[in-house]
Amino acid sequence: MDAYTELLSFARETQALGEVAGRLGWDQETMMPEGATPQRAEEHAAMAKVLHARHIDPRVGEWLAVAEAKDPVAAANLRHIRRSFERNSKVPADLAAALAKTTSLAHRVWAQARADEDVAAFLPLLEEVVALRIAEAQAVAGDADPYDALLDDYEPEASGAGIAAIFDRMRPRLVALRQAILEKPAPSALSGTFDEDGQLRLSEELARAFGYDTAHGRIDKAVHPFSSGSGLDVRITTRTSLTDPFNCFYSTIHEVGHAAYEQGIDRAHLLTPLGSGVSMGVHESQSRIYENQLGRGRAFTGWLFERMKDTFGDFGIADADAFYATVNRVSDGFIRTEADEVQYNLHIMLRFDLERALISGDLLVRDLEAAWNDRFKSDFGYAVDKPSNGVLQDVHWSEGLFGYFPTYSLGNVYAGCLNSAMRAELSGLDDDLARGDTSRATGWLRENVQQFGGLRTPMDTIAHATGSLPSEEPLLQYLEEKFGRIYQL
Amino acid sequence: MDAYTELLSFARETQALGEVAGRLGWDQETMMPEGATPQRAEEHAAMAKVLHARHIDPRVGEWLAVAEAKDPVAAANLRHIRRSFERNSKVPADLAAALAKTTSLAHRVWAQARADEDVAAFLPLLEEVVALRIAEAQAVAGDADPYDALLDDYEPEASGAGIAAIFDRMRPRLVALRQAILEKPAPSALSGTFDEDGQLRLSEELARAFGYDTAHGRIDKAVHPFSSGSGLDVRITTRTSLTDPFNCFYSTIHEVGHAAYEQGIDRAHLLTPLGSGVSMGVHESQSRIYENQLGRGRAFTGWLFERMKDTFGDFGIADADAFYATVNRVSDGFIRTEADEVQYNLHIMLRFDLERALISGDLLVRDLEAAWNDRFKSDFGYAVDKPSNGVLQDVHWSEGLFGYFPTYSLGNVYAGCLNSAMRAELSGLDDDLARGDTSRATGWLRENVQQFGGLRTPMDTIAHATGSLPSEEPLLQYLEEKFGRIYQL
């Protein structure tokens, strides 16, 4: 066997073990008996240790030194393996261990602090997490920007400065759009209750309508919906809320977007480094375009309105236009995950600016809550009322995930670009969507984005699909036009 | 850290990884989408490789060489670790790999051959499996009996000769009992259908009645019921049959017996080599005594009769005595897993004698089917009608499991001993069982057997619980008395 073949075979086993570890996480959120928690922590830790040892295995370095790429697939595989090996090898073992231990502890302390509305109880550990992540970022980045080194884990090629430039152009237009909308009368919200069996049945129908393949996946309930797995076993979860069926339906469609990406990758890449989504941003572009540009569009909501009436009977919304406005209702709220398309990115920009300042040292952890509250007031016009609605609301920082938040908005930006290119190419698409038929849209995304997995870089993936480098302009135009029409701005 | 502490910490991680691998198997039988099969095979293989490497890790040998046991727990842990390390280290790597590959292939070929009723299609691979297992057994056993080396994987301390002596004493009495029973009129069988929701509800009630702890486990459906996992996460499965609710109920009680053993082990042994059942035979003793001596006794079936009437309405059985006879009905049948208490062990003895002869070389694979059919006719009095009812019925040999079958009957023998000792100690137990209250019985088993896990050897486990070394006599007396009364022999 030549070095490349040996290396790929090793990487394939690593990938298979990664799938096992991922499914352990799925099990924990869906199936695990509650009393199993302490044992599960040891199982997770043991798997993480096995995977870490493989990621820095010296044989990988030896194979990389002599492996030759005979084709673009091999070149892409080598690029991914080299990136991961070099990144992981730069982090000293004791730092990696300290990070694993501290984030595991910080996660528990964060959950308790959030429940207790007690920021002070969380800050000492958050300080440790930030210090460790800065140390890690410096070890990886050398002389380069440490934040970029963190970002690189989730969105290769992106830079903090590049994202800041995009966000700085987006923010004033989104703030202005939000203000214009909130001066208008609000569409009616849903009222009444919607039985949970009906929600789950319709949720399954939506998953099928968006092309989710249950021969290679399954749908279960979880407190926080997620998608997990790659290749032939890609599972999604959803949740129900008696008074808010949209939470169920759009969680499902969102997760189907993620899952469709994994399920849509060329099977030739199964269990290789090319066999899963190339970056968080591109992943999120799929979940967002399924959820928003397709799922929350006027055409598809017309079909959904009828299916909801079939399922739940009359629920007090007069017609499909009113339903469309209700689905896309913009209202005040503190919580990122509950935000509408207009306000969502403002939540992200707040987090991005704060975490970048934390990593650069310009902001100290002890000043984080005040900085959060000031910025929130400035963008949203009202004050945070309690920490669980503010600085303690998200899990990410407690787990050491710095550099992750901006990928959500990059996903929205990419989705805007993809939607624009797709609409230009597929005429009459809304006629399909009005019948609940997403196949041409999802087929276009599969053909132009999903199938490539890790073969192309994130930027190349979007550029090849759209014919140009990503820009925030299509997303902003889409939002201004869509909400301008709904709210008659 | 001293060598023992380091070794135990390594063993604990191995144990945790073993739990992960085991749960992967659970997932495959209960949750996995059907299209995931090929990927799952790679995931299993990758986990098996990780575990195998740890089982023969040279550091284990180094730690074992210097580790000191300061107490009985440490001594037992060292005994288990040394046994596993020495056994695995004796098997050459290429032989271990060939066995893994061949049994994986043979398993698929067996399933197809059974579906096709085509013994010849399976025999070439079975020959390879037998040859490889003989080679492995010889590598492990040296000059000792190769069959004992295989048996030792499932029932340490047992020997083929010792089991043969027990079985030779049991067989004539069981054949005679069977013949006497079949000369009598058969009790009525169940007729009609029993709705599956009702079966699952009552099955859950039975699991609870036998003390199954769902805070540390869960119940799902599977084609072939099983129990899996140790410590804080012990899951069971069951199945339903529209016309045969006993299949569901007694599968559940059987698996609860296995699970209760794992759940009952002293938590101090969690994720150590002492933290799971000590042998297949002792494990089976728990599932059998729950299922048979407790679950199929006159007292408990009286309670079950009422619960079935509550659940399904009248189902044509006149009274509790008639119901007891129906539950314990003895009738002709080819299939081991469907056999009653009287005939079950005859099915095992057949397999034990044949597999021992295969491993010793006294029987050639090409003569196996004829030998099976002759022996079946001799013990049961009628001829095997097709291979799926004969030599192809069980999965075990295709997976290379030689030495496994006798542990089922050892479990029955141990259950007989335990039942006898328990009844002598707990007066009025049947009054409890007649109310559906198993707590004194399961409490006795937990106290006297389950809590010790791997601390005592299998023989010591039974001997400590019963006050004497295991013997087949209590089981035979129990069967002769029970069925003598039901059938008025």
Short mmCIF file of N, CA and C in Angstrom, two decimals, chain A residues 177-275:
data_model
loop_
_atom_site.label_atom_id
_atom_site.label_comp_id
_atom_site.label_asym_id
_atom_site.label_seq_id
_atom_site.Cartn_x
_atom_site.Cartn_y
_atom_site.Cartn_z
N LEU A 177 -34.32 48.43 8.95
CA LEU A 177 -35.46 47.60 8.52
C LEU A 177 -36.32 47.21 9.73
N ARG A 178 -35.64 46.81 10.78
CA ARG A 178 -36.35 46.42 12.00
C ARG A 178 -37.19 47.57 12.53
N GLN A 179 -36.61 48.77 12.58
CA GLN A 179 -37.34 49.92 13.11
C GLN A 179 -38.54 50.26 12.24
N ALA A 180 -38.35 50.22 10.94
CA ALA A 180 -39.46 50.52 10.02
C ALA A 180 -40.60 49.53 10.23
N ILE A 181 -40.24 48.24 10.38
CA ILE A 181 -41.27 47.20 10.58
C ILE A 181 -42.05 47.44 11.87
N LEU A 182 -41.31 47.75 12.95
CA LEU A 182 -41.96 47.83 14.25
C LEU A 182 -42.82 49.08 14.40
N GLU A 183 -42.68 50.00 13.46
CA GLU A 183 -43.60 51.16 13.47
C GLU A 183 -44.94 50.82 12.85
N LYS A 184 -45.01 49.70 12.15
CA LYS A 184 -46.26 49.29 11.48
C LYS A 184 -47.08 48.40 12.41
N PRO A 185 -48.37 48.25 12.13
CA PRO A 185 -49.17 47.32 12.94
C PRO A 185 -48.67 45.88 12.75
N ALA A 186 -48.63 45.13 13.85
CA ALA A 186 -48.13 43.75 13.78
C ALA A 186 -49.20 42.81 13.23
N PRO A 187 -48.81 41.86 12.38
CA PRO A 187 -49.77 40.82 11.98
C PRO A 187 -50.21 40.04 13.22
N SER A 188 -51.36 39.39 13.13
CA SER A 188 -51.81 38.62 14.30
C SER A 188 -50.88 37.43 14.52
N ALA A 189 -50.72 37.09 15.79
CA ALA A 189 -49.97 35.88 16.15
C ALA A 189 -50.92 34.69 16.15
N LEU A 190 -50.37 33.49 16.20
CA LEU A 190 -51.22 32.30 16.37
C LEU A 190 -51.85 32.36 17.76
N SER A 191 -53.07 31.85 17.87
CA SER A 191 -53.66 31.70 19.20
C SER A 191 -54.25 30.30 19.32
N GLY A 192 -54.55 29.90 20.51
CA GLY A 192 -55.12 28.57 20.73
C GLY A 192 -54.04 27.52 20.87
N THR A 193 -54.47 26.26 20.89
CA THR A 193 -53.52 25.16 21.03
C THR A 193 -53.62 24.21 19.83
N PHE A 194 -52.55 23.47 19.62
CA PHE A 194 -52.42 22.60 18.45
C PHE A 194 -51.94 21.25 18.95
N ASP A 195 -52.73 20.20 18.76
CA ASP A 195 -52.40 18.94 19.43
C ASP A 195 -51.08 18.38 18.91
N GLU A 196 -50.33 17.79 19.83
CA GLU A 196 -48.93 17.45 19.55
C GLU A 196 -48.81 16.30 18.55
N ASP A 197 -49.74 15.35 18.59
CA ASP A 197 -49.71 14.28 17.58
C ASP A 197 -49.84 14.86 16.18
N GLY A 198 -50.76 15.81 16.03
CA GLY A 198 -50.94 16.46 14.73
C GLY A 198 -49.67 17.18 14.29
N GLN A 199 -49.01 17.84 15.24
CA GLN A 199 -47.75 18.52 14.92
C GLN A 199 -46.70 17.52 14.42
N LEU A 200 -46.60 16.39 15.12
CA LEU A 200 -45.57 15.42 14.73
C LEU A 200 -45.88 14.79 13.38
N ARG A 201 -47.16 14.53 13.13
CA ARG A 201 -47.54 13.97 11.82
C ARG A 201 -47.21 14.95 10.70
N LEU A 202 -47.61 16.19 10.89
CA LEU A 202 -47.35 17.19 9.85
C LEU A 202 -45.85 17.47 9.72
N SER A 203 -45.16 17.40 10.85
CA SER A 203 -43.70 17.58 10.82
C SER A 203 -43.04 16.50 9.96
N GLU A 204 -43.49 15.27 10.09
CA GLU A 204 -42.96 14.19 9.26
C GLU A 204 -43.28 14.41 7.79
N GLU A 205 -44.48 14.91 7.54
CA GLU A 205 -44.87 15.20 6.16
C GLU A 205 -43.97 16.29 5.58
N LEU A 206 -43.66 17.29 6.40
CA LEU A 206 -42.77 18.37 5.94
C LEU A 206 -41.38 17.83 5.65
N ALA A 207 -40.90 16.95 6.53
CA ALA A 207 -39.57 16.36 6.31
C ALA A 207 -39.53 15.63 4.97
N ARG A 208 -40.56 14.86 4.70
CA ARG A 208 -40.63 14.16 3.41
C ARG A 208 -40.73 15.14 2.26
N ALA A 209 -41.57 16.18 2.45
CA ALA A 209 -41.75 17.17 1.39
C ALA A 209 -40.42 17.83 1.01
N PHE A 210 -39.54 17.98 1.99
CA PHE A 210 -38.23 18.59 1.71
C PHE A 210 -37.16 17.54 1.37
N GLY A 211 -37.61 16.30 1.16
CA GLY A 211 -36.69 15.29 0.62
C GLY A 211 -35.88 14.53 1.65
N TYR A 212 -36.26 14.61 2.93
CA TYR A 212 -35.49 13.86 3.94
C TYR A 212 -35.66 12.36 3.69
N ASP A 213 -34.55 11.63 3.72
CA ASP A 213 -34.53 10.21 3.37
C ASP A 213 -34.52 9.37 4.65
N THR A 214 -35.69 8.84 5.02
CA THR A 214 -35.77 8.09 6.28
C THR A 214 -35.21 6.67 6.18
N ALA A 215 -34.86 6.23 4.97
CA ALA A 215 -34.12 4.96 4.88
C ALA A 215 -32.69 5.15 5.39
N HIS A 216 -32.25 6.38 5.45
CA HIS A 216 -30.91 6.69 5.95
C HIS A 216 -30.98 7.73 7.08
N GLY A 217 -32.05 7.69 7.84
CA GLY A 217 -32.19 8.62 8.94
C GLY A 217 -33.45 8.33 9.72
N ARG A 218 -33.70 9.10 10.77
CA ARG A 218 -34.91 8.95 11.55
C ARG A 218 -35.18 10.26 12.29
N ILE A 219 -36.44 10.43 12.72
CA ILE A 219 -36.85 11.66 13.39
C ILE A 219 -37.28 11.33 14.81
N ASP A 220 -36.70 11.98 15.78
CA ASP A 220 -37.10 11.79 17.17
C ASP A 220 -37.31 13.15 17.81
N LYS A 221 -37.79 13.12 19.03
CA LYS A 221 -37.97 14.37 19.76
C LYS A 221 -36.76 14.66 20.65
N ALA A 222 -36.43 15.93 20.78
CA ALA A 222 -35.35 16.34 21.68
C ALA A 222 -35.68 17.72 22.22
N VAL A 223 -35.10 18.07 23.36
CA VAL A 223 -35.38 19.37 23.96
C VAL A 223 -34.90 20.49 23.02
N HIS A 224 -33.68 20.34 22.50
CA HIS A 224 -33.15 21.30 21.53
C HIS A 224 -32.92 20.56 20.22
N PRO A 225 -33.72 20.87 19.19
CA PRO A 225 -33.58 20.12 17.93
C PRO A 225 -32.17 20.20 17.35
N PHE A 226 -31.74 19.11 16.74
CA PHE A 226 -30.42 19.07 16.10
C PHE A 226 -30.44 17.99 15.02
N SER A 227 -29.42 18.05 14.17
CA SER A 227 -29.19 17.03 13.16
C SER A 227 -27.85 16.40 13.50
N SER A 228 -27.69 15.10 13.30
CA SER A 228 -26.39 14.50 13.60
C SER A 228 -26.11 13.34 12.68
N GLY A 229 -24.83 13.11 12.44
CA GLY A 229 -24.41 11.99 11.61
C GLY A 229 -24.12 12.39 10.18
N SER A 230 -23.40 11.50 9.51
CA SER A 230 -23.03 11.71 8.11
C SER A 230 -23.32 10.45 7.32
N GLY A 231 -23.27 10.58 6.02
CA GLY A 231 -23.31 9.40 5.17
C GLY A 231 -24.64 8.69 5.17
N LEU A 232 -24.65 7.44 5.59
CA LEU A 232 -25.83 6.60 5.47
C LEU A 232 -26.71 6.65 6.72
N ASP A 233 -26.37 7.46 7.70
CA ASP A 233 -27.13 7.48 8.95
C ASP A 233 -27.16 8.90 9.50
N VAL A 234 -28.12 9.68 9.02
CA VAL A 234 -28.19 11.10 9.34
C VAL A 234 -29.54 11.36 10.03
N ARG A 235 -29.50 11.57 11.33
CA ARG A 235 -30.73 11.64 12.12
C ARG A 235 -31.07 13.08 12.48
N ILE A 236 -32.35 13.36 12.55
CA ILE A 236 -32.78 14.68 12.99
C ILE A 236 -33.71 14.56 14.18
N THR A 237 -33.84 15.67 14.89
CA THR A 237 -34.80 15.72 16.00
C THR A 237 -35.64 16.99 15.84
N THR A 238 -36.79 16.96 16.49
CA THR A 238 -37.64 18.14 16.51
C THR A 238 -38.28 18.22 17.88
N ARG A 239 -39.13 19.21 18.08
CA ARG A 239 -39.82 19.32 19.36
C ARG A 239 -41.21 19.89 19.11
N THR A 240 -42.09 19.76 20.07
CA THR A 240 -43.43 20.31 19.92
C THR A 240 -43.68 21.33 21.02
N SER A 241 -44.56 22.27 20.73
CA SER A 241 -45.02 23.24 21.71
C SER A 241 -46.51 23.40 21.47
N LEU A 242 -47.29 23.17 22.50
CA LEU A 242 -48.75 23.11 22.35
C LEU A 242 -49.30 24.38 21.69
N THR A 243 -48.71 25.54 22.00
CA THR A 243 -49.24 26.80 21.48
C THR A 243 -48.46 27.32 20.27
N ASP A 244 -47.34 26.69 19.94
CA ASP A 244 -46.49 27.23 18.88
C ASP A 244 -46.04 26.13 17.91
N PRO A 245 -46.94 25.70 17.04
CA PRO A 245 -46.58 24.62 16.10
C PRO A 245 -45.49 25.05 15.12
N PHE A 246 -45.34 26.35 14.87
CA PHE A 246 -44.27 26.80 13.97
C PHE A 246 -42.90 26.39 14.50
N ASN A 247 -42.76 26.40 15.82
CA ASN A 247 -41.50 25.96 16.42
C ASN A 247 -41.18 24.54 15.95
N CYS A 248 -42.17 23.68 15.99
CA CYS A 248 -41.99 22.29 15.52
C CYS A 248 -41.70 22.26 14.03
N PHE A 249 -42.55 22.90 13.23
CA PHE A 249 -42.43 22.75 11.77
C PHE A 249 -41.13 23.34 11.24
N TYR A 250 -40.76 24.53 11.74
CA TYR A 250 -39.56 25.15 11.19
C TYR A 250 -38.28 24.60 11.80
N SER A 251 -38.37 24.03 13.01
CA SER A 251 -37.23 23.24 13.50
C SER A 251 -37.00 22.06 12.59
N THR A 252 -38.08 21.37 12.25
CA THR A 252 -37.94 20.19 11.39
C THR A 252 -37.34 20.57 10.04
N ILE A 253 -37.89 21.60 9.42
CA ILE A 253 -37.39 21.98 8.08
C ILE A 253 -35.92 22.41 8.16
N HIS A 254 -35.58 23.14 9.22
CA HIS A 254 -34.19 23.57 9.42
C HIS A 254 -33.27 22.35 9.52
N GLU A 255 -33.64 21.41 10.36
CA GLU A 255 -32.77 20.23 10.54
C GLU A 255 -32.74 19.37 9.28
N VAL A 256 -33.85 19.33 8.55
CA VAL A 256 -33.85 18.61 7.27
C VAL A 256 -32.84 19.25 6.31
N GLY A 257 -32.72 20.58 6.37
CA GLY A 257 -31.71 21.25 5.53
C GLY A 257 -30.31 20.76 5.85
N HIS A 258 -29.97 20.71 7.15
CA HIS A 258 -28.67 20.16 7.54
C HIS A 258 -28.53 18.71 7.07
N ALA A 259 -29.56 17.92 7.34
CA ALA A 259 -29.49 16.49 7.03
C ALA A 259 -29.41 16.25 5.52
N ALA A 260 -30.13 17.06 4.76
CA ALA A 260 -30.11 16.90 3.30
C ALA A 260 -28.71 17.13 2.75
N TYR A 261 -27.99 18.07 3.36
CA TYR A 261 -26.60 18.30 2.95
C TYR A 261 -25.79 17.01 3.15
N GLU A 262 -25.86 16.45 4.35
CA GLU A 262 -25.09 15.22 4.62
C GLU A 262 -25.56 14.07 3.73
N GLN A 263 -26.87 13.95 3.59
CA GLN A 263 -27.40 12.84 2.77
C GLN A 263 -27.12 13.04 1.29
N GLY A 264 -26.91 14.31 0.90
CA GLY A 264 -26.75 14.60 -0.52
C GLY A 264 -25.32 14.49 -1.03
N ILE A 265 -24.38 14.29 -0.11
CA ILE A 265 -22.97 14.22 -0.53
C ILE A 265 -22.74 12.95 -1.35
N ASP A 266 -21.99 13.09 -2.41
CA ASP A 266 -21.63 11.96 -3.28
C ASP A 266 -21.18 10.77 -2.44
N ARG A 267 -21.84 9.63 -2.62
CA ARG A 267 -21.53 8.44 -1.81
C ARG A 267 -20.09 7.97 -1.97
N ALA A 268 -19.45 8.40 -3.05
CA ALA A 268 -18.04 8.03 -3.24
C ALA A 268 -17.17 8.57 -2.10
N HIS A 269 -17.66 9.60 -1.42
CA HIS A 269 -16.87 10.20 -0.34
C HIS A 269 -17.22 9.64 1.04
N LEU A 270 -18.06 8.62 1.08
CA LEU A 270 -18.53 8.07 2.36
C LEU A 270 -17.37 7.79 3.32
N LEU A 271 -17.50 8.30 4.55
CA LEU A 271 -16.53 8.05 5.63
C LEU A 271 -15.12 8.52 5.31
N THR A 272 -14.98 9.38 4.30
CA THR A 272 -13.68 10.03 4.09
C THR A 272 -13.81 11.48 4.58
N PRO A 273 -12.69 12.20 4.63
CA PRO A 273 -12.78 13.60 5.07
C PRO A 273 -13.67 14.45 4.16
N LEU A 274 -13.97 13.98 2.97
CA LEU A 274 -14.86 14.73 2.08
C LEU A 274 -16.33 14.38 2.32
N GLY A 275 -16.59 13.39 3.18
CA GLY A 275 -17.93 12.84 3.31
C GLY A 275 -18.84 13.56 4.28
#
